[in-house]
Coordinates of C-alpha atoms in Angstrom, one line a residue:
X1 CA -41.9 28.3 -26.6
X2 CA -41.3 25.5 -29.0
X3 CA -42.6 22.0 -27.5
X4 CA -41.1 18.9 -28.5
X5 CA -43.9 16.3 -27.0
X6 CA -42.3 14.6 -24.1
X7 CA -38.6 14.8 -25.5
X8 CA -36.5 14.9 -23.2
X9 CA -38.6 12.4 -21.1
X10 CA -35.5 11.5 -18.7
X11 CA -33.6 14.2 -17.3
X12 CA -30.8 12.6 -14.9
X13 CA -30.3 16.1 -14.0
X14 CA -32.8 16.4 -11.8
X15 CA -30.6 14.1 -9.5
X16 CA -27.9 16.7 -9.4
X17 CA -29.2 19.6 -8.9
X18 CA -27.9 20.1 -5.1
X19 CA -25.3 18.8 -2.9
X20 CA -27.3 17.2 -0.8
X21 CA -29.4 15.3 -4.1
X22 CA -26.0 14.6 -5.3
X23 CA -24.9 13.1 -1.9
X24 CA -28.4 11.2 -1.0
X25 CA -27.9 9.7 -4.4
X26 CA -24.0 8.9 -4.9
X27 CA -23.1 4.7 -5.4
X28 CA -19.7 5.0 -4.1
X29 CA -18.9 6.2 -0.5
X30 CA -15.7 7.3 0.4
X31 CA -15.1 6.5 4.5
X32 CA -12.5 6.8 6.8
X33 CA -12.6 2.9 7.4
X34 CA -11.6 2.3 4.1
X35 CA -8.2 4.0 4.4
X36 CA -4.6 2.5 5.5
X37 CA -1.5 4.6 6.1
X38 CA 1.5 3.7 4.6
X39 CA 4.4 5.1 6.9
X40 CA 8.3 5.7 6.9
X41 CA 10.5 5.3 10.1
X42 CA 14.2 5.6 10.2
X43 CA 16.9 4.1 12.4
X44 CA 19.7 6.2 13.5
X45 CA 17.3 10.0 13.5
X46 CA 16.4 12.5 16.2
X47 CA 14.2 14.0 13.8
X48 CA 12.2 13.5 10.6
X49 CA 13.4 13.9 7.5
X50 CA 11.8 15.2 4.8
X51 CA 11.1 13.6 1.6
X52 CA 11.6 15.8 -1.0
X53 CA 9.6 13.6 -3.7
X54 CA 6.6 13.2 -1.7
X55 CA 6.1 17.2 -0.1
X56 CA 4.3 16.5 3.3
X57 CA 5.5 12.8 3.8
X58 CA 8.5 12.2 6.2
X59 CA 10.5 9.4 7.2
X60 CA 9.7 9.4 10.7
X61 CA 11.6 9.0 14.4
X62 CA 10.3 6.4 16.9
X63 CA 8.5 9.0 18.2
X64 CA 6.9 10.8 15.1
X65 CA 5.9 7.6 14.4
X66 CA 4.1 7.0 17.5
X67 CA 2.2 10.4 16.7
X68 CA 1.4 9.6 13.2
X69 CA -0.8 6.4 14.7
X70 CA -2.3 8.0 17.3
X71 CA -3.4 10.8 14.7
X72 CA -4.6 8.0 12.3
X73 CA -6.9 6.2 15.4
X74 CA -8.7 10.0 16.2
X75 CA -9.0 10.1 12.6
X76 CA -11.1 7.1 12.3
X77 CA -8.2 5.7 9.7
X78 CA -8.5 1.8 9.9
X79 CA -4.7 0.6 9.3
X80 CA -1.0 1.7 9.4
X81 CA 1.6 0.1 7.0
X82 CA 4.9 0.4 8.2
X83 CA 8.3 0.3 5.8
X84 CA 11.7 0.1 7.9
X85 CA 14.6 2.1 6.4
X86 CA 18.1 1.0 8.5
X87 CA 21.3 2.6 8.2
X88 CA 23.0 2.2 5.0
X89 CA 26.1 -0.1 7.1
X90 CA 23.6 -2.3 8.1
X91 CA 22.7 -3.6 4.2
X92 CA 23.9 -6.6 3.2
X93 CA 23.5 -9.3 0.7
X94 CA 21.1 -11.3 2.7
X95 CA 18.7 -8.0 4.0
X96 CA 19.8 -9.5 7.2
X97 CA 18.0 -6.4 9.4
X98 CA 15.0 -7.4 8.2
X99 CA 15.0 -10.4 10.3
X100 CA 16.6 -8.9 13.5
X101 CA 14.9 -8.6 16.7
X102 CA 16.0 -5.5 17.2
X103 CA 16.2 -4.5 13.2
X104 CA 14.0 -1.0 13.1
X105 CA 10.8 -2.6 11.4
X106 CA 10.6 -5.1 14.6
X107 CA 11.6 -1.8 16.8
X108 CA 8.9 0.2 15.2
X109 CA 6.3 -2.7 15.5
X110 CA 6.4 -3.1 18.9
X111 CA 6.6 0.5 19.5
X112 CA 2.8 1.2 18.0
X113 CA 1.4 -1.6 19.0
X114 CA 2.4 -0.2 22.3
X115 CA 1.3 3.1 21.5
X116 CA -2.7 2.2 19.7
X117 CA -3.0 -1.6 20.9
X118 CA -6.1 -2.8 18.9
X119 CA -7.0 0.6 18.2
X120 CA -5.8 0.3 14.5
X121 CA -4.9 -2.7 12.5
X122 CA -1.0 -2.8 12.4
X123 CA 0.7 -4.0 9.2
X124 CA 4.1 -4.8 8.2
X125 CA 5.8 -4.7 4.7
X126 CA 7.4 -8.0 4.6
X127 CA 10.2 -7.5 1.6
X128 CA 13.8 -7.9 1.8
X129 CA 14.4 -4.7 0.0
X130 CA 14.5 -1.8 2.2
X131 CA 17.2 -4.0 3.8
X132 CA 19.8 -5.4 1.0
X133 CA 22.5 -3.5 -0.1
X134 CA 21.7 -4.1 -4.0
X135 CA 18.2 -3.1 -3.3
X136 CA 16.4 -6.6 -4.8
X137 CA 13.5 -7.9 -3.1
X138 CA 15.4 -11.3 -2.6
X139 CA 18.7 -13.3 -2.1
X140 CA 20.7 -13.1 -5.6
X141 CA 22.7 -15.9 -7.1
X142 CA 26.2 -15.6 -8.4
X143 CA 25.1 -14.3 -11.6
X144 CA 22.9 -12.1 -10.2
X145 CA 19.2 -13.1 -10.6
X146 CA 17.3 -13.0 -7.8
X147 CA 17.1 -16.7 -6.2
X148 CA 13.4 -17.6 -5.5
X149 CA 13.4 -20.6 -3.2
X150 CA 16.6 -19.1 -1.2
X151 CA 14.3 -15.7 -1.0
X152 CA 11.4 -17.5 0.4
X153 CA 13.1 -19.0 3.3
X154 CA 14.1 -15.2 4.2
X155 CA 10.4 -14.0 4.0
X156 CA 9.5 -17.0 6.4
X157 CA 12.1 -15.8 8.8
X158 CA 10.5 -12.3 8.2
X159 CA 7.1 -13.2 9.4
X160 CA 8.2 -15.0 12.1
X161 CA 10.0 -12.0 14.0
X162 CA 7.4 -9.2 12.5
X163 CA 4.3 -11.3 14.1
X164 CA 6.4 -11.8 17.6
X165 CA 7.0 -8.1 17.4
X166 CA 3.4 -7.6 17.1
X167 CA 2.0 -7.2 13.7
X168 CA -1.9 -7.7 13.2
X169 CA -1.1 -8.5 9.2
X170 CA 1.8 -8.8 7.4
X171 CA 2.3 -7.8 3.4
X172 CA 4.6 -10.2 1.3
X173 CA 5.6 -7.6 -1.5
X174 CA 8.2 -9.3 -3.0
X175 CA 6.3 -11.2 -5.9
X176 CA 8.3 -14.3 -5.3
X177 CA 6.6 -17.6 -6.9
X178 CA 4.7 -19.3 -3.8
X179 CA 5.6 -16.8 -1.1
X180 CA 2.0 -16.3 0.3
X181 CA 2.1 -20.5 1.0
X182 CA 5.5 -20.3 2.8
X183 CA 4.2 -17.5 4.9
X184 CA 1.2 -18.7 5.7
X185 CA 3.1 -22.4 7.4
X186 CA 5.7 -19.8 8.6
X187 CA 3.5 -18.4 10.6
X188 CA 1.3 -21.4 11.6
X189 CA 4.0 -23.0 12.4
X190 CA 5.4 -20.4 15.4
X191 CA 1.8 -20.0 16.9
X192 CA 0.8 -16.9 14.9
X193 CA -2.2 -18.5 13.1
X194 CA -4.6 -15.3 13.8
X195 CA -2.2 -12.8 11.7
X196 CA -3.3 -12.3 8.2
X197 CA -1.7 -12.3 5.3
X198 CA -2.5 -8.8 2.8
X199 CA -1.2 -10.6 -0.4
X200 CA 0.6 -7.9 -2.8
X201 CA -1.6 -9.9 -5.5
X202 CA -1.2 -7.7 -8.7
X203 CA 2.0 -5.8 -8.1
X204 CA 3.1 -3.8 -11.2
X205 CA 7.0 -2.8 -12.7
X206 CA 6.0 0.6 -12.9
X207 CA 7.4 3.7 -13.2
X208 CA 5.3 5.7 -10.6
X209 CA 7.8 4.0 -7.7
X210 CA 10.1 6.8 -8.2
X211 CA 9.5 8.6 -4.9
X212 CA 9.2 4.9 -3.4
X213 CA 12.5 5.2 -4.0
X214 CA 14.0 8.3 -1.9
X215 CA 11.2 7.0 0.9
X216 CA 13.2 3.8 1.9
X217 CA 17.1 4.9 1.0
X218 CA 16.8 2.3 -1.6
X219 CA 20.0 0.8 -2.8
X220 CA 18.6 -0.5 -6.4
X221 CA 20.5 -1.8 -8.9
X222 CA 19.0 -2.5 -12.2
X223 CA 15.0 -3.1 -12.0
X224 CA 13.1 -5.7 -10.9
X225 CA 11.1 -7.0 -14.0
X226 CA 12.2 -10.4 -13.7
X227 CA 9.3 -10.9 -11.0
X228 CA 7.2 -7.7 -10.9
X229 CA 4.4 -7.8 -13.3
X230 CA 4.6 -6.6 -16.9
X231 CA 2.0 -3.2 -17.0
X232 CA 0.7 -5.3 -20.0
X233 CA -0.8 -8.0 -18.8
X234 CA -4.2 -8.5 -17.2
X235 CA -4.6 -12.4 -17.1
X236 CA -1.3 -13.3 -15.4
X237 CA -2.5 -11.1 -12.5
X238 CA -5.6 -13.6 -12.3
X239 CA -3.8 -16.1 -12.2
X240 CA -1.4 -14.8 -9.5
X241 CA -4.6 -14.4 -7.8
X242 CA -6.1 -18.0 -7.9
X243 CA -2.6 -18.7 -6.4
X244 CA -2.3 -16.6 -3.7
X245 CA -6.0 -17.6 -2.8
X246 CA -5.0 -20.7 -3.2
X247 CA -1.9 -20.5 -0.9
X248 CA -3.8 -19.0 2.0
X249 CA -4.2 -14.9 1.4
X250 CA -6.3 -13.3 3.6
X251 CA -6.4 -10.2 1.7
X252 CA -5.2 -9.3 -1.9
X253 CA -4.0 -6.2 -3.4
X254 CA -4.0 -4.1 -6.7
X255 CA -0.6 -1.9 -6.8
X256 CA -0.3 1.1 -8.3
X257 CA -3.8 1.4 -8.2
X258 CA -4.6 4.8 -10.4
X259 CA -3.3 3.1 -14.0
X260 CA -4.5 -0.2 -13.3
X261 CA -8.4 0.4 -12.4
X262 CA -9.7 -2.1 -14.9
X263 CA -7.1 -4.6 -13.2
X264 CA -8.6 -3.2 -9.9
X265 CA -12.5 -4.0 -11.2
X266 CA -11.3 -7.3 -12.4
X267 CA -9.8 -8.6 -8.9
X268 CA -12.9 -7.6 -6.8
X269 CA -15.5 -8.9 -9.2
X270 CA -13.9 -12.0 -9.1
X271 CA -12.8 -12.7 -5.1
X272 CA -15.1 -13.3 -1.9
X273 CA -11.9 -11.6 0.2
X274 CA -11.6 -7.9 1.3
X275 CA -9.4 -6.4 -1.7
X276 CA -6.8 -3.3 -1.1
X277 CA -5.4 -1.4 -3.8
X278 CA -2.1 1.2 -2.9
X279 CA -2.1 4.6 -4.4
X280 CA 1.3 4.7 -4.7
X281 CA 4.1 7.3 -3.9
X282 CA 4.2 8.5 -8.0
X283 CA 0.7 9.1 -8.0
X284 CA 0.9 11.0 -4.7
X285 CA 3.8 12.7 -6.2
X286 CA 2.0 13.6 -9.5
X287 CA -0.9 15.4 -7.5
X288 CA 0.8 17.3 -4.8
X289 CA 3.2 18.6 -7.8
X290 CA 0.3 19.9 -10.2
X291 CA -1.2 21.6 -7.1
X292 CA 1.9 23.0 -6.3
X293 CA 1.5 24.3 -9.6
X294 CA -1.7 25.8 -9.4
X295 CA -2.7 23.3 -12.6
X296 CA -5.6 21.4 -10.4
X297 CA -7.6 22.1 -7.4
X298 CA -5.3 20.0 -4.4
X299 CA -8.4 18.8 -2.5
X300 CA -10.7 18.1 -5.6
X301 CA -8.0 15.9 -6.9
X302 CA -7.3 14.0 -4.0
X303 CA -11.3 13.2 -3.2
X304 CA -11.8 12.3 -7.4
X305 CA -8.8 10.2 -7.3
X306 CA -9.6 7.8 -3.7
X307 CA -13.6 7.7 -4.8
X308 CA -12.1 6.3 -8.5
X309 CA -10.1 3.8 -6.4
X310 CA -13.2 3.1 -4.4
X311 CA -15.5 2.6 -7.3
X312 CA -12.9 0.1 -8.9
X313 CA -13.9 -2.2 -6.4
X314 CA -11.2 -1.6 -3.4
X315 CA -12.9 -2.0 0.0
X316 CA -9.3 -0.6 1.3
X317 CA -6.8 1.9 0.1
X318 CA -3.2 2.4 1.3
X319 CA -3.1 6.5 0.8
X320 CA -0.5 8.9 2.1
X321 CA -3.2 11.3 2.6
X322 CA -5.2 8.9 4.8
X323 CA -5.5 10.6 8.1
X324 CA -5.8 13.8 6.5
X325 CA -8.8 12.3 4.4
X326 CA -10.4 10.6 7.0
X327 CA -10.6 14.5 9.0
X328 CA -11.5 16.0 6.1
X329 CA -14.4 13.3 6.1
X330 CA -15.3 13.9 9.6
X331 CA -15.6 17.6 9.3
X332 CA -18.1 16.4 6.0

């Protein structure tokens, strides 16, 4: 046997030579608190309907619904985002079943907190999309730009019936110039001052909505890169941080989060506030597909993919796989 003095005098792979080593020794943890499921309901079904983009996601009944939480809360999955998708005659110019009492977002609210309580945080996507019938995230003008000032008087109006119908947080997603500030005295204002605000910080124009899409019976016409960010930029989204800080966020997010890591890293070096990030339906879609495949290993893929978004710096992570994670995580 040949000796080469000392060389190699490190050997980092004496740290993985088991699972357990490679556990006792791991930097990022992967937990069950970290995870928040984003969930479909739909007005006008006795039963869920598939989504054929996203295979094993469903836009759910009242009563699926009501399921899907209680699964998430024996899961030991922290939050539940809930999207509203009405009936297609009840769009309008003005998304105005977004702001109804009785529209299906403020119907499904009320029915989980009913169902969990406390038990998990309950969060509302507050965007006028799902609801108009040109699919914009805001009130167009006559030449059909999307009107900022008009659009932030409807996400005021938003918060105001989604916090009476019992949201813990709500999630402006719109990316409309000072919505987080109108929000935040929206709310003040009606005696809702202890729900928080999860700012959609660093929302992208990107490509992996697709699915998104199909998920919410959206009615979009054109795109909407006249207020989503531009995939190729990394110092507006710091600045669209300061001002949502700024304006009173609670909470910031990264979204998608898979392509934009380094925007990710970025946002939670630089912010004493707990930061989300949303694997989105595209990247969901993208997975499930190649396993379907038999090109990657399902379960491997999911695991590398949340720990990456973990390791980027996201304390939280809106997942569709979230309660089947967090099990996954229990069994060990």
């Amino acid at each position: 046997m040949t000796v080469y003095g000392n060389f190699p005098g490190s050997r980092p792979r004496r740290l993985r030579t088991t699972p357990v080593m490679r556990r006792m020794v791991a930097e990022t943890r992967l937990d069950a608190a970290n995870l928040i499921l984003p969930a479909f309901v739909r007005e006008g079904v006795d039963a869920p309907v598939p989504i054929s983009a996203m295979p094993g996601v469903q836009q759910h009944t009242l009563d699926t619904l009501r399921k899907a939480a209680v699964d998430a809360v024996a899961a030991g999955v922290s939050g539940i985002m809930l999207f509203g998708v009405p009936t297609d005659e009840k769009k309008d110019g003005r998304g105005t079943a977004g702001t109804d009492p009785d529209g299906i977002l403020q119907v499904a609210l009320r029915a989980v907190r009913e169902e969990v309580g406390d038990d998990l945080v309950v969060m509302s996507d507050l965007c006028l999309d799902e609801y108009t019938d040109h699919g914009h995230c805001g009130v167009l003008t006559a030449d059909g730009r999307v009107d900022n000032d008009a659009t932030l008087e409807r996400y005021a109006e938003m918060a105001q019936v989604q916090a009476d119908a019992g949201a813990h947080v709500v999630g402006p997603s719109g990316m409309m110039d000072g919505q987080v500030g109108v929000i935040r005295d929206a709310l003040d204002q009606t005696g809702h001052e202890d729900v928080s605000i999860l700012a959609y910080t660093v929302k992208y124009s990107s490509a992996f909505y697709g699915p998104f899409r199909e998920a919410v019976g959206s009615s979009l016409k054109g795109d909407r890169k006249t207020y989503q960010q531009d995939p190729a930029n990394v110092r507006e989204s710091l600045r669209e941080l300061a001002l949502d800080l700024e304006e009173g966020a609670d909470m910031v997010m990264v979204k998608p989060a898979g392509p934009y890591l380094d925007v990710l890293a970025k946002v939670a070096d630089a912010v004493d506030v707990p930061v989300a990030a949303y694997q989105i339906s595209g990247e969901y879609a993208m997975i499930e597909a190649a396993a379907e495949k038999g090109w990657i290993d399902r379960d491997a893929a999911i695991m590398e993919s949340l720990t990456g978004i973990r390791r980027a710096g996201a304390q939280m992570i809106l997942t569709y796989w979230a309660t089947e994670v967090a099990q996954r995580l229990a069994r060990g």
